[in-house]
Amino acid sequence: MARYFGTDGIRGVALKELTVETAYRIGRYIGQYPDGKGNRILISRDTRESGEALLRALCEGIVASGGRVYDEGISTTPSVSYLVETLHFDYGIMISASHNPYADNGIKLFESSGEKLSEQIEEKIEDYIDSPSDYLPKKEGQYLFSPSLKQRYVDWLISKYEGKTPVKVVLDCANGSASYVAPELFARLGIEAKLLSCAPDGRNINAGCGSTHLDNLSKAMESGEFDIGFAFDGDADRCLAIDRSGRVIDGDAAIFLGALSLRGKGLLSQGKVVITVMSNFGLRKALQEEGIGYEIVSVGDKYVQAKLKEDGLSIGGEQSGHVIFASDLNTGDGLLTALRILGIYASEKSVYAKLSDLKVYPQTLVNIRFNSRKEALDALNSDQVKEQIRSAESALSSSGRLLVRTSGTEPLVRVMAECLDEELCQRQVNGIVAKIKESKECVE
């Protein structure tokens, strides 16, 4: 059986790897309901030009299985999670490839709790996608265009803002989902905002902008006119920030600030947070110095969320900007993260000042792209590569750390090292990258 789902749903080149036929089959499966009544399903998409065709196929599949599908229009991934949980939908669907280029697209599925779909249901969907016949009975469902649902999400975000002093911000919307939510949100909060990359055309999502390209935001902040700037990714489930001093606030820094703020209010459950293997070593040290514990999980916000739920913890996330405030939402929300950071900046000055205690260890990260995720996995199985990794681990053991892994969402091998000695870091990473490229033909 083919494996379609990665760590964040299904992704691939739109209409080639991720086809309308696959989308239709997914809709057919989740549109049916064991007792014969149709599921209530919420669906949304980001701004990619391929999103409309995939949405149409999903909706046709749902309706053909007797499901009732509510189309929120273009919105954010976390809006789907929030609305599914609070309005008691049976499933939620988001069509997005997050921070990937416009040519890619993806399908993320949520259960009625607002959490990412369980692996058990993913496997059942994969079985159905691969089945030689469309064996599910056909019924007549209903499609409803429901853009007003988005307002409930915006209202909820507004209720979460705790800032008490006037601020001016920059918003880089990545020509993605945030373009349809952030301007209204900040206008209704009365916060003056300069908008960047807020004119999506179907192909410019994440193109030299957003959370993976901070140059535009950095230049805007150099003017000195603004207190803080925020950059979102294509579906606005992650957020990075730059303050007026030029300091970059990534997911690690947001977790650190959020944990301190929650602890000050007596809301940091068990005095611990959840971080991932990619979190900077400096975050671990800063948390230890503050007496805050941490649990480490694999990369992927679904693993962060699972650990938060398992241990009953309050906050966790990834360096990339996925931050989950568990008492608010079951998934990362870039806009909520921005409001939390901004609230601390505006009204908890003593907490914000502690950012200077977070000393980031220099990190060297190289991504090596292959034609497929299988080729990326095969590259790491070379004896030469394994030996080079062992050598690098030995060289860094006393002063840093090494992490070599495949991406859960793209055909990439990521080679990362952290060490106070930047030259040592670079040398060890370069050695591993060279061996990987010798062992397997890569794209770049």
Coordinates of C-alpha atoms in Angstrom, one line a residue:
M1 CA 0.0 0.0 0.0
A2 CA 1.3 3.5 -0.9
R3 CA 1.9 5.9 2.0
Y4 CA 0.3 9.2 1.2
F5 CA 0.3 10.9 4.6
G6 CA 3.4 12.6 6.0
T7 CA 3.8 14.5 9.3
D8 CA 1.4 17.2 8.1
G9 CA -1.2 15.6 5.9
I10 CA -0.7 14.8 2.2
R11 CA 1.6 16.9 0.0
G12 CA 2.9 16.9 -3.5
V13 CA 3.1 18.7 -6.8
A14 CA -0.5 19.9 -7.3
L15 CA -2.6 18.1 -9.9
K16 CA 0.4 15.7 -10.7
E17 CA 1.4 14.0 -7.5
L18 CA -1.6 15.2 -5.6
T19 CA -4.4 14.7 -8.1
V20 CA -8.1 15.6 -8.3
E21 CA -8.8 11.9 -8.3
T22 CA -7.0 11.5 -5.0
A23 CA -8.9 14.5 -3.6
Y24 CA -12.2 13.0 -4.7
R25 CA -11.4 9.7 -3.1
I26 CA -10.6 11.4 0.2
G27 CA -13.9 13.3 0.1
R28 CA -15.8 10.1 -0.7
Y29 CA -14.2 8.4 2.3
I30 CA -14.8 11.1 5.0
G31 CA -18.2 12.1 3.6
Q32 CA -19.7 8.7 4.5
Y33 CA -20.9 8.0 8.1
P34 CA -21.3 4.5 9.7
D35 CA -24.9 5.0 10.7
G36 CA -26.0 6.3 7.4
K37 CA -26.3 10.0 8.1
G38 CA -23.9 12.3 6.3
N39 CA -21.0 13.9 8.1
R40 CA -20.8 17.7 8.6
I41 CA -17.5 18.8 7.2
L42 CA -15.7 22.2 7.2
I43 CA -13.4 22.9 4.3
S44 CA -11.0 25.8 3.5
R45 CA -8.0 26.5 1.3
D46 CA -5.1 28.9 1.0
T47 CA -4.4 31.1 -2.1
R48 CA -2.6 28.6 -4.4
E49 CA -4.2 28.5 -7.9
S50 CA -4.5 24.7 -7.7
G51 CA -6.6 25.0 -4.5
E52 CA -9.9 25.6 -6.3
A53 CA -9.7 22.4 -8.4
L54 CA -8.7 20.3 -5.3
L55 CA -11.5 21.9 -3.3
R56 CA -14.1 21.1 -5.9
A57 CA -13.0 17.5 -6.1
L58 CA -13.1 17.1 -2.4
C59 CA -16.5 18.6 -2.1
E60 CA -17.9 16.4 -5.0
G61 CA -16.6 13.4 -3.2
I62 CA -18.1 14.4 0.1
V63 CA -21.5 15.2 -1.4
A64 CA -21.5 11.9 -3.4
S65 CA -21.2 10.1 0.0
G66 CA -24.1 11.9 1.6
G67 CA -21.9 14.4 3.5
R68 CA -22.8 18.0 4.1
V69 CA -19.8 20.3 3.4
Y70 CA -19.4 23.9 4.5
D71 CA -17.0 26.0 2.5
E72 CA -15.3 28.7 4.6
G73 CA -13.6 30.2 1.6
I74 CA -9.9 31.2 1.7
S75 CA -8.8 31.2 5.3
T76 CA -6.1 29.8 7.6
T77 CA -5.4 26.3 8.8
P78 CA -5.9 27.1 12.5
S79 CA -9.3 28.7 11.6
V80 CA -10.4 25.2 10.5
S81 CA -9.2 23.6 13.7
Y82 CA -10.9 26.2 15.8
L83 CA -14.2 26.1 14.0
V84 CA -14.3 22.3 13.8
E85 CA -13.9 22.0 17.5
T86 CA -16.2 24.8 18.6
L87 CA -19.0 24.3 16.1
H88 CA -18.9 20.5 16.4
F89 CA -18.1 19.5 12.8
D90 CA -17.3 15.9 12.2
Y91 CA -14.2 16.7 10.2
G92 CA -12.2 19.6 8.9
I93 CA -10.2 19.9 5.7
M94 CA -7.5 22.5 4.8
I95 CA -6.1 22.6 1.3
S96 CA -2.6 24.0 1.7
A97 CA 1.1 23.1 1.4
S98 CA 2.0 25.6 4.1
H99 CA 5.4 27.1 3.4
N100 CA 6.1 25.2 0.2
P101 CA 6.2 26.9 -3.3
Y102 CA 2.9 27.5 -5.1
A103 CA 3.3 24.5 -7.4
D104 CA 2.9 22.2 -4.4
N105 CA -0.3 21.7 -2.6
G106 CA -1.6 19.5 0.3
I107 CA -4.6 18.3 2.2
K108 CA -4.7 18.5 6.0
L109 CA -7.5 16.7 7.9
F110 CA -8.8 17.4 11.3
E111 CA -11.0 15.3 13.6
S112 CA -14.0 16.8 15.6
S113 CA -11.6 17.7 18.4
G114 CA -9.7 20.1 16.1
E115 CA -6.7 17.8 16.3
K116 CA -4.9 16.4 13.3
L117 CA -6.3 13.1 12.0
S118 CA -5.1 9.9 13.7
E119 CA -2.8 7.5 11.9
Q120 CA -5.5 4.8 12.1
I121 CA -7.9 6.9 10.0
E122 CA -5.1 8.0 7.7
E123 CA -4.4 4.3 6.9
K124 CA -8.1 3.6 6.2
I125 CA -8.2 6.5 3.8
E126 CA -5.0 5.3 2.1
D127 CA -6.5 1.8 1.7
Y128 CA -9.5 3.4 0.0
I129 CA -7.4 5.6 -2.3
D130 CA -5.6 2.5 -3.5
S131 CA -8.6 0.3 -3.9
P132 CA -9.3 -0.8 -7.5
S133 CA -13.0 0.2 -7.3
D134 CA -15.1 2.9 -5.8
Y135 CA -16.9 0.5 -3.5
L136 CA -18.7 3.0 -1.2
P137 CA -22.4 3.5 -1.7
K138 CA -23.5 6.8 -3.3
K139 CA -25.9 9.1 -1.6
E140 CA -26.9 12.8 -2.0
G141 CA -25.3 15.3 0.3
Q142 CA -25.1 19.1 0.3
Y143 CA -22.6 21.9 -0.4
L144 CA -22.9 25.2 1.4
F145 CA -20.7 28.2 0.8
S146 CA -20.3 29.7 4.4
P147 CA -17.7 32.5 4.4
S148 CA -19.4 34.1 7.5
L149 CA -17.9 31.3 9.6
K150 CA -14.5 33.1 9.4
Q151 CA -15.9 36.0 11.4
R152 CA -16.3 33.7 14.4
Y153 CA -12.6 32.9 14.2
V154 CA -11.6 36.5 14.0
D155 CA -13.9 37.4 17.0
W156 CA -12.2 34.6 19.0
L157 CA -8.7 35.9 18.1
I158 CA -9.7 39.4 19.2
S159 CA -10.7 38.1 22.6
K160 CA -7.2 36.6 23.1
Y161 CA -5.3 39.9 22.8
E162 CA -4.0 41.3 26.1
G163 CA -2.0 44.3 25.0
K164 CA -2.7 47.5 26.8
T165 CA -0.5 50.1 25.2
P166 CA -0.5 51.5 21.6
V167 CA 1.8 49.7 19.2
K168 CA 2.7 49.9 15.5
V169 CA 3.4 46.7 13.6
V170 CA 4.4 45.3 10.2
L171 CA 2.6 42.2 8.8
D172 CA 4.1 40.0 6.1
C173 CA 1.2 37.9 5.0
A174 CA 3.2 35.7 2.5
N175 CA 0.6 36.4 -0.2
G176 CA -1.2 33.5 1.6
S177 CA -4.1 32.8 3.9
A178 CA -3.2 35.6 6.3
S179 CA -4.0 38.1 3.6
Y180 CA -7.6 37.2 4.1
V181 CA -7.6 37.5 7.9
A182 CA -4.8 39.6 9.3
P183 CA -5.8 43.1 7.9
E184 CA -9.3 42.9 9.4
L185 CA -8.0 41.4 12.7
F186 CA -5.5 44.2 13.4
A187 CA -7.8 46.9 12.1
R188 CA -10.5 45.8 14.5
L189 CA -8.0 45.7 17.3
G190 CA -7.1 49.3 16.5
I191 CA -3.5 48.4 15.9
E192 CA -1.8 50.4 13.1
A193 CA -0.3 47.9 10.7
K194 CA 1.9 48.2 7.5
L195 CA 1.1 45.3 5.2
L196 CA 3.7 43.4 3.1
S197 CA 3.0 40.6 0.6
C198 CA -0.7 40.9 1.0
A199 CA -1.8 40.7 -2.7
P200 CA -2.1 37.0 -3.6
D201 CA -2.4 36.0 -7.3
G202 CA -2.4 32.2 -7.0
R203 CA 1.3 31.9 -7.8
N204 CA 3.1 34.3 -5.4
I205 CA 2.4 32.5 -2.1
N206 CA 5.7 32.3 -0.1
A207 CA 7.6 33.7 -3.1
G208 CA 10.5 35.6 -1.5
C209 CA 8.3 36.6 1.4
G210 CA 6.7 35.3 4.6
S211 CA 8.3 33.3 7.5
T212 CA 10.8 31.6 5.3
H213 CA 12.1 34.8 3.7
L214 CA 12.5 37.6 6.4
D215 CA 14.4 40.1 4.2
N216 CA 11.4 42.2 3.4
L217 CA 10.2 42.3 7.0
S218 CA 13.8 43.1 8.2
K219 CA 14.0 46.1 5.8
A220 CA 10.6 47.4 6.9
M221 CA 11.7 47.3 10.6
E222 CA 15.0 49.2 9.8
S223 CA 12.9 52.3 9.4
G224 CA 12.5 52.6 13.1
E225 CA 8.8 53.4 12.7
F226 CA 7.4 50.1 14.1
D227 CA 7.6 48.3 17.4
I228 CA 7.5 44.8 16.0
G229 CA 6.9 42.9 12.7
F230 CA 5.4 39.5 12.1
A231 CA 5.8 37.1 9.1
F232 CA 3.4 34.2 8.5
D233 CA 3.7 31.2 6.2
G234 CA 1.2 30.3 3.4
D235 CA -1.5 28.9 5.7
A236 CA -0.7 31.1 8.7
D237 CA -0.1 28.3 11.2
R238 CA 3.4 29.6 11.9
C239 CA 4.8 33.0 12.8
L240 CA 8.2 34.6 13.1
A241 CA 8.8 38.1 14.4
I242 CA 11.4 40.9 14.3
D243 CA 11.4 43.6 17.0
R244 CA 12.7 47.2 16.7
S245 CA 16.1 46.2 17.9
G246 CA 16.4 43.8 14.9
R247 CA 16.2 40.7 17.0
V248 CA 14.5 37.7 15.3
I249 CA 11.9 36.0 17.5
D250 CA 11.6 32.4 16.1
G251 CA 9.5 29.6 17.6
D252 CA 12.0 28.9 20.3
A253 CA 11.9 32.5 21.5
A254 CA 8.1 32.5 21.3
I255 CA 8.0 29.4 23.5
F256 CA 10.4 30.9 26.0
L257 CA 8.3 34.2 26.2
G258 CA 5.0 32.3 26.3
A259 CA 6.2 30.0 29.1
L260 CA 7.5 32.9 31.2
S261 CA 4.2 34.8 30.7
L262 CA 2.1 31.8 31.6
R263 CA 4.2 31.0 34.6
G264 CA 3.7 34.6 35.8
K265 CA -0.1 34.1 35.7
G266 CA 0.1 30.7 37.3
L267 CA -0.9 29.0 34.1
L268 CA 2.2 27.0 33.1
S269 CA 1.0 23.5 33.8
Q270 CA 3.6 21.4 35.6
G271 CA 6.2 24.0 35.0
K272 CA 7.1 22.4 31.7
V273 CA 7.0 23.0 27.9
V274 CA 7.3 20.7 24.8
I275 CA 10.1 21.3 22.3
T276 CA 11.5 19.3 19.4
V277 CA 14.8 17.8 18.4
M278 CA 15.4 20.9 16.2
S279 CA 15.0 23.4 19.1
N280 CA 18.2 25.3 19.7
F281 CA 20.4 24.2 22.5
G282 CA 20.3 27.7 23.8
L283 CA 16.6 27.4 24.5
R284 CA 17.2 24.3 26.7
K285 CA 19.8 26.2 28.7
A286 CA 17.6 29.3 29.1
L287 CA 14.7 27.2 30.3
Q288 CA 16.9 25.3 32.7
E289 CA 18.1 28.6 34.2
E290 CA 14.5 29.7 34.7
G291 CA 13.6 26.5 36.4
I292 CA 11.3 25.4 33.5
G293 CA 11.4 21.8 32.4
Y294 CA 11.0 20.5 28.9
E295 CA 9.9 17.4 27.0
I296 CA 11.6 16.7 23.6
V297 CA 9.7 15.2 20.7
S298 CA 10.2 14.5 17.0
V299 CA 9.8 17.3 14.5
G300 CA 6.1 17.9 13.5
D301 CA 3.4 19.9 15.3
K302 CA 1.3 16.7 15.5
Y303 CA 3.9 15.2 17.8
V304 CA 4.1 18.4 19.9
Q305 CA 0.3 18.4 20.2
A306 CA 0.2 14.7 21.2
K307 CA 2.8 15.3 24.0
L308 CA 0.9 18.4 25.2
K309 CA -2.3 16.4 25.4
E310 CA -0.6 13.3 26.9
D311 CA 1.1 15.2 29.8
G312 CA -1.5 18.0 30.2
L313 CA 1.0 20.7 29.4
S314 CA 0.3 24.3 28.4
I315 CA 2.6 25.3 25.6
G316 CA 5.0 23.8 23.1
G317 CA 6.2 24.2 19.5
E318 CA 8.9 24.2 16.9
Q319 CA 11.7 26.5 16.1
S320 CA 10.1 27.1 12.7
G321 CA 7.3 29.1 14.3
H322 CA 4.7 26.5 15.0
V323 CA 3.6 27.3 18.6
I324 CA 0.7 25.6 20.3
F325 CA -1.0 27.4 23.2
A326 CA -2.9 24.2 24.3
S327 CA -5.5 25.9 26.5
D328 CA -6.6 27.9 23.5
L329 CA -6.3 25.6 20.4
N330 CA -5.2 22.1 19.5
T331 CA -2.9 23.3 16.7
G332 CA -0.3 26.0 16.0
D333 CA -1.8 29.4 15.0
G334 CA 0.5 32.1 13.6
L335 CA -2.0 34.9 14.2
L336 CA -2.6 33.8 17.8
T337 CA 1.2 33.5 18.3
A338 CA 1.6 37.1 17.0
L339 CA -1.0 38.4 19.4
R340 CA 0.6 36.6 22.3
I341 CA 4.0 38.0 21.5
L342 CA 2.6 41.5 20.9
G343 CA 0.7 41.3 24.2
I344 CA 3.8 40.5 26.1
Y345 CA 5.8 43.2 24.2
A346 CA 3.1 45.8 25.0
S347 CA 2.1 44.9 28.5
E348 CA 4.7 42.6 30.1
K349 CA 7.9 44.5 29.7
S350 CA 9.8 42.6 32.4
V351 CA 9.0 39.3 30.7
Y352 CA 9.9 40.5 27.3
A353 CA 13.2 41.8 28.6
K354 CA 14.2 38.2 29.5
L355 CA 14.6 37.5 25.8
S356 CA 18.2 38.7 26.3
D357 CA 18.8 35.6 28.5
L358 CA 18.1 33.4 25.5
K359 CA 21.5 32.9 24.0
V360 CA 21.1 31.2 20.6
Y361 CA 23.9 28.7 19.8
P362 CA 25.2 29.2 16.2
Q363 CA 23.4 26.8 14.0
T364 CA 24.5 25.5 10.6
L365 CA 21.7 23.9 8.6
V366 CA 21.9 22.5 5.0
N367 CA 19.0 21.1 3.1
I368 CA 19.7 18.6 0.3
R369 CA 16.8 18.0 -2.1
F370 CA 16.1 14.8 -3.9
N371 CA 13.6 13.7 -6.5
S372 CA 11.6 11.7 -4.0
R373 CA 11.4 11.1 -0.2
K374 CA 12.5 7.5 -0.8
E375 CA 15.7 8.7 -2.4
A376 CA 16.3 11.0 0.6
L377 CA 15.9 8.0 2.9
D378 CA 18.2 5.8 0.8
A379 CA 20.9 8.5 0.9
L380 CA 21.1 8.2 4.7
N381 CA 21.6 4.4 4.5
S382 CA 25.0 4.6 2.8
D383 CA 27.8 3.2 4.9
Q384 CA 30.0 6.2 4.0
V385 CA 27.4 8.6 5.2
K386 CA 26.8 6.7 8.4
E387 CA 30.6 6.7 9.1
Q388 CA 30.8 10.5 8.4
I389 CA 27.9 11.1 10.8
R390 CA 29.6 9.1 13.5
S391 CA 32.8 11.1 13.0
A392 CA 31.0 14.4 13.2
E393 CA 29.1 13.4 16.4
S394 CA 32.4 12.5 18.0
A395 CA 33.9 15.9 17.1
L396 CA 30.9 17.8 18.4
S397 CA 30.1 15.7 21.5
S398 CA 31.7 18.0 24.1
S399 CA 30.6 21.3 22.7
G400 CA 27.5 21.0 20.6
R401 CA 25.1 18.6 18.9
L402 CA 24.4 17.1 15.5
L403 CA 21.0 16.2 13.9
V404 CA 20.7 14.5 10.5
R405 CA 17.2 13.6 9.4
T406 CA 14.8 13.5 6.4
S407 CA 11.9 16.0 6.2
G408 CA 8.5 14.8 7.0
T409 CA 6.9 16.9 4.3
E410 CA 9.4 17.3 1.5
P411 CA 12.1 15.1 -0.3
L412 CA 14.9 16.7 1.7
V413 CA 17.7 15.5 4.0
R414 CA 18.4 18.1 6.7
V415 CA 21.9 18.3 8.2
M416 CA 22.1 20.5 11.2
A417 CA 24.8 21.2 13.8
E418 CA 24.9 23.6 16.7
C419 CA 28.1 24.6 18.4
L420 CA 29.7 27.7 19.9
D421 CA 32.6 27.1 17.5
E422 CA 31.0 28.1 14.1
E423 CA 33.9 26.9 12.0
L424 CA 33.8 23.5 13.6
C425 CA 30.0 23.4 12.9
Q426 CA 30.4 24.3 9.3
R427 CA 33.3 21.8 8.8
Q428 CA 31.3 18.9 10.2
V429 CA 28.1 19.7 8.2
N430 CA 30.1 20.2 5.0
G431 CA 31.7 16.8 5.4
I432 CA 28.3 15.0 5.8
V433 CA 26.8 16.9 2.9
A434 CA 29.7 15.9 0.6
K435 CA 29.3 12.2 1.5
I436 CA 25.5 12.4 1.0
K437 CA 26.0 13.9 -2.5
E438 CA 28.6 11.3 -3.3
S439 CA 26.2 8.5 -2.3
K440 CA 23.1 9.6 -4.2
E441 CA 22.3 11.9 -7.0
C442 CA 20.5 14.9 -5.6
V443 CA 18.6 17.8 -7.2
E444 CA 20.4 20.6 -5.3

